[in-house]
């Protein structure tokens, strides 16, 4: 088929050192459900910074120990993370950006978080119940990749709050290359321009191929795996992360003094 991988751009790596790898992260604490798939190359780039540059990001990391695709040399042969969890929780996280800015300017100021402009509000968080596994696939140097992935302490959002704590990482060699396309489905973000004839068969969206993902400069139309392909929850009770019609919403209510405040109540 036209999309089968035949050769790779290996930079200065010895082809005899390259292997088809399966990389599995085992998460020991609840992990926040990602809004978008987690690319392996983003994790490797982050962990590939030197210890001195971790805080400031003042230097460019060296090339990753992963092969590049011949049709798109800027892209690595590394898949997104396929997540499997035992269940799901919904909880709330208190957040108030305005109050933090005010306290930073005047630490001695007294800020009312119960109402008004600085009111603290609750944000819904959907978390995955352990045991949680996140599996990636890559074609590259096993020893070098093993060193990089063991530098990653947590996955997902709010890692500093204890979410997504990684307990262990296991790397195994597999027979097939699952880092690009497998069973006629993309395993990572792939530009539509590479396979224009698959536009009617594969899911596509605007995606940033080159980290950081929040930058708007590298975005283009890409094939990406569907959510039900990269996120598997065994006991998926309650509404979906993107279905908010049946969830509590904030409605403005009048208090006794006539001031409008936002209170949590059911529709």
GROMACS .gro file of C-alpha atoms in nm:
model
  267
    1UNK     CA    1   0.000   0.000   0.000
    2UNK     CA    2   0.106   0.361  -0.055
    3UNK     CA    3   0.129   0.442   0.315
    4UNK     CA    4   0.347   0.150   0.418
    5UNK     CA    5   0.678   0.252   0.577
    6UNK     CA    6   0.975   0.127   0.378
    7UNK     CA    7   1.282   0.331   0.478
    8UNK     CA    8   1.371   0.579   0.749
    9UNK     CA    9   1.591   0.879   0.788
   10UNK     CA   10   1.825   0.769   1.062
   11UNK     CA   11   2.050   1.077   1.100
   12UNK     CA   12   2.371   0.950   1.256
   13UNK     CA   13   2.213   0.648   1.425
   14UNK     CA   14   2.323   0.300   1.331
   15UNK     CA   15   2.025   0.116   1.174
   16UNK     CA   16   2.134  -0.198   1.355
   17UNK     CA   17   2.061  -0.027   1.687
   18UNK     CA   18   1.703   0.065   1.598
   19UNK     CA   19   1.415  -0.146   1.728
   20UNK     CA   20   1.037  -0.148   1.724
   21UNK     CA   21   0.946  -0.057   2.080
   22UNK     CA   22   0.642  -0.054   2.304
   23UNK     CA   23   0.674   0.192   2.594
   24UNK     CA   24   0.423   0.154   2.879
   25UNK     CA   25   0.386   0.403   3.165
   26UNK     CA   26   0.214   0.275   3.479
   27UNK     CA   27   0.038   0.556   3.668
   28UNK     CA   28  -0.017   0.514   4.043
   29UNK     CA   29  -0.232   0.822   4.119
   30UNK     CA   30  -0.543   0.957   3.950
   31UNK     CA   31  -0.464   1.114   3.615
   32UNK     CA   32  -0.657   1.404   3.468
   33UNK     CA   33  -0.825   1.305   3.142
   34UNK     CA   34  -0.627   1.479   2.862
   35UNK     CA   35  -0.824   1.695   2.623
   36UNK     CA   36  -0.591   1.593   2.342
   37UNK     CA   37  -0.363   1.292   2.278
   38UNK     CA   38  -0.017   1.300   2.437
   39UNK     CA   39   0.265   1.273   2.175
   40UNK     CA   40   0.567   1.068   2.279
   41UNK     CA   41   0.807   1.309   2.110
   42UNK     CA   42   0.684   1.592   2.334
   43UNK     CA   43   0.773   1.393   2.644
   44UNK     CA   44   1.113   1.295   2.504
   45UNK     CA   45   1.196   1.654   2.408
   46UNK     CA   46   1.107   1.774   2.758
   47UNK     CA   47   1.319   1.509   2.928
   48UNK     CA   48   1.607   1.560   2.684
   49UNK     CA   49   1.689   1.907   2.816
   50UNK     CA   50   2.000   1.917   3.030
   51UNK     CA   51   1.961   1.958   3.406
   52UNK     CA   52   2.087   2.320   3.389
   53UNK     CA   53   1.835   2.414   3.121
   54UNK     CA   54   1.529   2.243   3.274
   55UNK     CA   55   1.406   2.560   3.446
   56UNK     CA   56   1.487   2.824   3.184
   57UNK     CA   57   1.472   2.619   2.860
   58UNK     CA   58   1.771   2.821   2.740
   59UNK     CA   59   1.913   2.560   2.506
   60UNK     CA   60   1.776   2.344   2.225
   61UNK     CA   61   1.769   1.972   2.309
   62UNK     CA   62   1.974   1.732   2.104
   63UNK     CA   63   1.809   1.523   1.836
   64UNK     CA   64   1.595   1.246   1.979
   65UNK     CA   65   1.703   0.879   1.951
   66UNK     CA   66   1.404   0.807   1.727
   67UNK     CA   67   1.397   0.757   1.350
   68UNK     CA   68   1.231   1.013   1.127
   69UNK     CA   69   0.988   0.944   0.847
   70UNK     CA   70   1.128   0.979   0.491
   71UNK     CA   71   0.827   1.176   0.362
   72UNK     CA   72   0.830   1.417   0.657
   73UNK     CA   73   1.182   1.450   0.806
   74UNK     CA   74   1.052   1.689   1.073
   75UNK     CA   75   0.836   1.412   1.221
   76UNK     CA   76   0.955   1.129   1.443
   77UNK     CA   77   0.844   0.768   1.423
   78UNK     CA   78   0.672   0.798   1.761
   79UNK     CA   79   0.304   0.744   1.836
   80UNK     CA   80   0.067   0.919   2.075
   81UNK     CA   81  -0.019   0.769   2.412
   82UNK     CA   82  -0.297   0.509   2.423
   83UNK     CA   83  -0.459   0.533   2.767
   84UNK     CA   84  -0.635   0.251   2.951
   85UNK     CA   85  -0.803   0.304   3.289
   86UNK     CA   86  -1.019   0.109   3.534
   87UNK     CA   87  -1.272   0.390   3.573
   88UNK     CA   88  -1.338   0.761   3.596
   89UNK     CA   89  -1.411   1.021   3.864
   90UNK     CA   90  -1.552   1.372   3.847
   91UNK     CA   91  -1.425   1.620   4.106
   92UNK     CA   92  -1.384   1.993   4.147
   93UNK     CA   93  -1.078   2.214   4.162
   94UNK     CA   94  -1.090   2.562   4.321
   95UNK     CA   95  -0.945   2.827   4.095
   96UNK     CA   96  -0.917   3.206   4.105
   97UNK     CA   97  -0.664   3.368   3.878
   98UNK     CA   98  -0.765   3.726   3.960
   99UNK     CA   99  -0.709   3.678   4.333
  100UNK     CA  100  -0.362   3.533   4.276
  101UNK     CA  101  -0.262   3.835   4.069
  102UNK     CA  102  -0.393   4.074   4.334
  103UNK     CA  103  -0.212   3.896   4.620
  104UNK     CA  104   0.109   3.896   4.418
  105UNK     CA  105   0.092   4.275   4.380
  106UNK     CA  106  -0.005   4.342   4.741
  107UNK     CA  107   0.058   4.042   4.972
  108UNK     CA  108  -0.087   4.226   5.273
  109UNK     CA  109  -0.420   4.304   5.102
  110UNK     CA  110  -0.731   4.124   5.219
  111UNK     CA  111  -0.917   3.970   4.927
  112UNK     CA  112  -1.273   3.840   4.958
  113UNK     CA  113  -1.285   3.501   4.783
  114UNK     CA  114  -1.652   3.439   4.869
  115UNK     CA  115  -1.794   3.674   4.609
  116UNK     CA  116  -1.739   3.964   4.376
  117UNK     CA  117  -1.457   4.002   4.125
  118UNK     CA  118  -1.215   3.780   4.323
  119UNK     CA  119  -1.464   3.499   4.391
  120UNK     CA  120  -1.308   3.153   4.388
  121UNK     CA  121  -1.497   2.917   4.161
  122UNK     CA  122  -1.501   2.544   4.103
  123UNK     CA  123  -1.372   2.388   3.783
  124UNK     CA  124  -1.472   2.034   3.691
  125UNK     CA  125  -1.194   1.779   3.667
  126UNK     CA  126  -1.236   1.435   3.516
  127UNK     CA  127  -0.976   1.191   3.647
  128UNK     CA  128  -0.888   0.835   3.554
  129UNK     CA  129  -0.889   0.579   3.835
  130UNK     CA  130  -0.576   0.367   3.881
  131UNK     CA  131  -0.451   0.134   3.757
  132UNK     CA  132  -0.385   0.356   3.455
  133UNK     CA  133  -0.150   0.261   3.171
  134UNK     CA  134  -0.032   0.491   2.890
  135UNK     CA  135   0.126   0.302   2.600
  136UNK     CA  136   0.344   0.455   2.328
  137UNK     CA  137   0.513   0.302   2.025
  138UNK     CA  138   0.841   0.411   1.868
  139UNK     CA  139   1.113   0.307   1.628
  140UNK     CA  140   1.451   0.403   1.771
  141UNK     CA  141   1.739   0.327   2.008
  142UNK     CA  142   1.611   0.137   2.308
  143UNK     CA  143   1.882   0.230   2.561
  144UNK     CA  144   1.863   0.602   2.487
  145UNK     CA  145   1.482   0.608   2.493
  146UNK     CA  146   1.480   0.409   2.816
  147UNK     CA  147   1.701   0.673   2.980
  148UNK     CA  148   1.474   0.958   2.868
  149UNK     CA  149   1.140   0.807   2.968
  150UNK     CA  150   1.265   0.727   3.319
  151UNK     CA  151   1.316   1.100   3.374
  152UNK     CA  152   0.941   1.165   3.340
  153UNK     CA  153   0.782   1.178   3.689
  154UNK     CA  154   0.418   1.230   3.591
  155UNK     CA  155   0.175   1.254   3.299
  156UNK     CA  156  -0.115   1.484   3.223
  157UNK     CA  157  -0.222   1.816   3.375
  158UNK     CA  158  -0.162   1.945   3.730
  159UNK     CA  159   0.133   1.716   3.789
  160UNK     CA  160   0.250   1.944   4.069
  161UNK     CA  161  -0.070   1.866   4.260
  162UNK     CA  162   0.001   1.492   4.259
  163UNK     CA  163  -0.200   1.389   3.954
  164UNK     CA  164  -0.062   1.136   3.705
  165UNK     CA  165   0.226   1.011   3.922
  166UNK     CA  166   0.430   0.752   3.728
  167UNK     CA  167   0.520   0.442   3.927
  168UNK     CA  168   0.717   0.255   3.660
  169UNK     CA  169   0.800   0.245   3.288
  170UNK     CA  170   0.850  -0.074   3.088
  171UNK     CA  171   0.999  -0.096   2.738
  172UNK     CA  172   0.965  -0.411   2.530
  173UNK     CA  173   1.069  -0.498   2.177
  174UNK     CA  174   0.785  -0.590   1.940
  175UNK     CA  175   0.779  -0.740   1.594
  176UNK     CA  176   0.583  -0.476   1.402
  177UNK     CA  177   0.633  -0.103   1.368
  178UNK     CA  178   0.326   0.059   1.527
  179UNK     CA  179   0.463   0.411   1.548
  180UNK     CA  180   0.310   0.552   1.227
  181UNK     CA  181   0.012   0.355   1.089
  182UNK     CA  182  -0.139   0.032   1.221
  183UNK     CA  183  -0.444  -0.158   1.099
  184UNK     CA  184  -0.521   0.117   0.849
  185UNK     CA  185  -0.537   0.383   1.123
  186UNK     CA  186  -0.293   0.666   1.205
  187UNK     CA  187  -0.102   0.616   1.529
  188UNK     CA  188   0.003   0.979   1.559
  189UNK     CA  189  -0.068   1.315   1.399
  190UNK     CA  190   0.009   1.280   1.027
  191UNK     CA  191  -0.022   1.568   0.777
  192UNK     CA  192  -0.309   1.526   0.533
  193UNK     CA  193  -0.075   1.627   0.250
  194UNK     CA  194   0.111   1.294   0.284
  195UNK     CA  195  -0.201   1.082   0.222
  196UNK     CA  196  -0.461   1.300   0.047
  197UNK     CA  197  -0.648   0.991  -0.076
  198UNK     CA  198  -0.741   0.898   0.286
  199UNK     CA  199  -0.936   1.216   0.355
  200UNK     CA  200  -1.268   1.031   0.344
  201UNK     CA  201  -1.154   0.745   0.566
  202UNK     CA  202  -0.955   0.900   0.850
  203UNK     CA  203  -1.044   1.158   1.110
  204UNK     CA  204  -0.862   1.489   1.065
  205UNK     CA  205  -0.832   1.820   1.246
  206UNK     CA  206  -0.597   2.118   1.279
  207UNK     CA  207  -0.290   2.004   1.475
  208UNK     CA  208   0.047   2.143   1.577
  209UNK     CA  209   0.305   1.891   1.459
  210UNK     CA  210   0.610   2.050   1.617
  211UNK     CA  211   0.622   2.111   1.995
  212UNK     CA  212   0.530   2.321   2.183
  213UNK     CA  213   0.170   2.228   2.109
  214UNK     CA  214   0.033   2.566   2.218
  215UNK     CA  215   0.224   2.751   1.944
  216UNK     CA  216   0.017   2.861   1.646
  217UNK     CA  217   0.305   2.866   1.396
  218UNK     CA  218   0.327   2.495   1.313
  219UNK     CA  219  -0.040   2.412   1.280
  220UNK     CA  220  -0.176   2.235   0.977
  221UNK     CA  221  -0.449   1.991   0.879
  222UNK     CA  222  -0.357   1.644   1.011
  223UNK     CA  223  -0.498   1.297   1.055
  224UNK     CA  224  -0.521   1.206   1.423
  225UNK     CA  225  -0.657   0.903   1.609
  226UNK     CA  226  -1.012   0.939   1.737
  227UNK     CA  227  -1.076   0.977   2.107
  228UNK     CA  228  -1.233   0.631   2.140
  229UNK     CA  229  -0.914   0.487   1.986
  230UNK     CA  230  -0.664   0.641   2.232
  231UNK     CA  231  -0.880   0.658   2.547
  232UNK     CA  232  -1.028   0.339   2.696
  233UNK     CA  233  -1.216   0.346   3.029
  234UNK     CA  234  -1.347   0.012   3.159
  235UNK     CA  235  -1.607   0.147   3.404
  236UNK     CA  236  -1.710   0.466   3.229
  237UNK     CA  237  -2.000   0.582   3.444
  238UNK     CA  238  -2.150   0.928   3.429
  239UNK     CA  239  -2.157   1.180   3.143
  240UNK     CA  240  -1.873   1.211   2.899
  241UNK     CA  241  -1.607   1.474   2.944
  242UNK     CA  242  -1.751   1.671   2.654
  243UNK     CA  243  -2.120   1.622   2.750
  244UNK     CA  244  -2.205   1.905   2.991
  245UNK     CA  245  -2.581   1.932   2.948
  246UNK     CA  246  -2.655   1.709   3.248
  247UNK     CA  247  -2.379   1.847   3.474
  248UNK     CA  248  -2.415   2.122   3.738
  249UNK     CA  249  -2.376   2.469   3.593
  250UNK     CA  250  -2.328   2.812   3.745
  251UNK     CA  251  -2.637   3.037   3.732
  252UNK     CA  252  -2.655   3.399   3.855
  253UNK     CA  253  -2.889   3.433   4.155
  254UNK     CA  254  -2.992   3.745   4.346
  255UNK     CA  255  -2.881   3.763   4.710
  256UNK     CA  256  -3.077   3.942   4.984
  257UNK     CA  257  -2.876   4.260   4.926
  258UNK     CA  258  -2.961   4.255   4.559
  259UNK     CA  259  -2.608   4.166   4.446
  260UNK     CA  260  -2.570   3.905   4.177
  261UNK     CA  261  -2.359   3.602   4.275
  262UNK     CA  262  -2.288   3.276   4.099
  263UNK     CA  263  -2.403   2.972   4.299
  264UNK     CA  264  -2.369   2.607   4.202
  265UNK     CA  265  -2.704   2.443   4.145
  266UNK     CA  266  -2.860   2.184   3.921
  267UNK     CA  267  -3.042   2.293   3.607
   0.00000   0.00000   0.00000
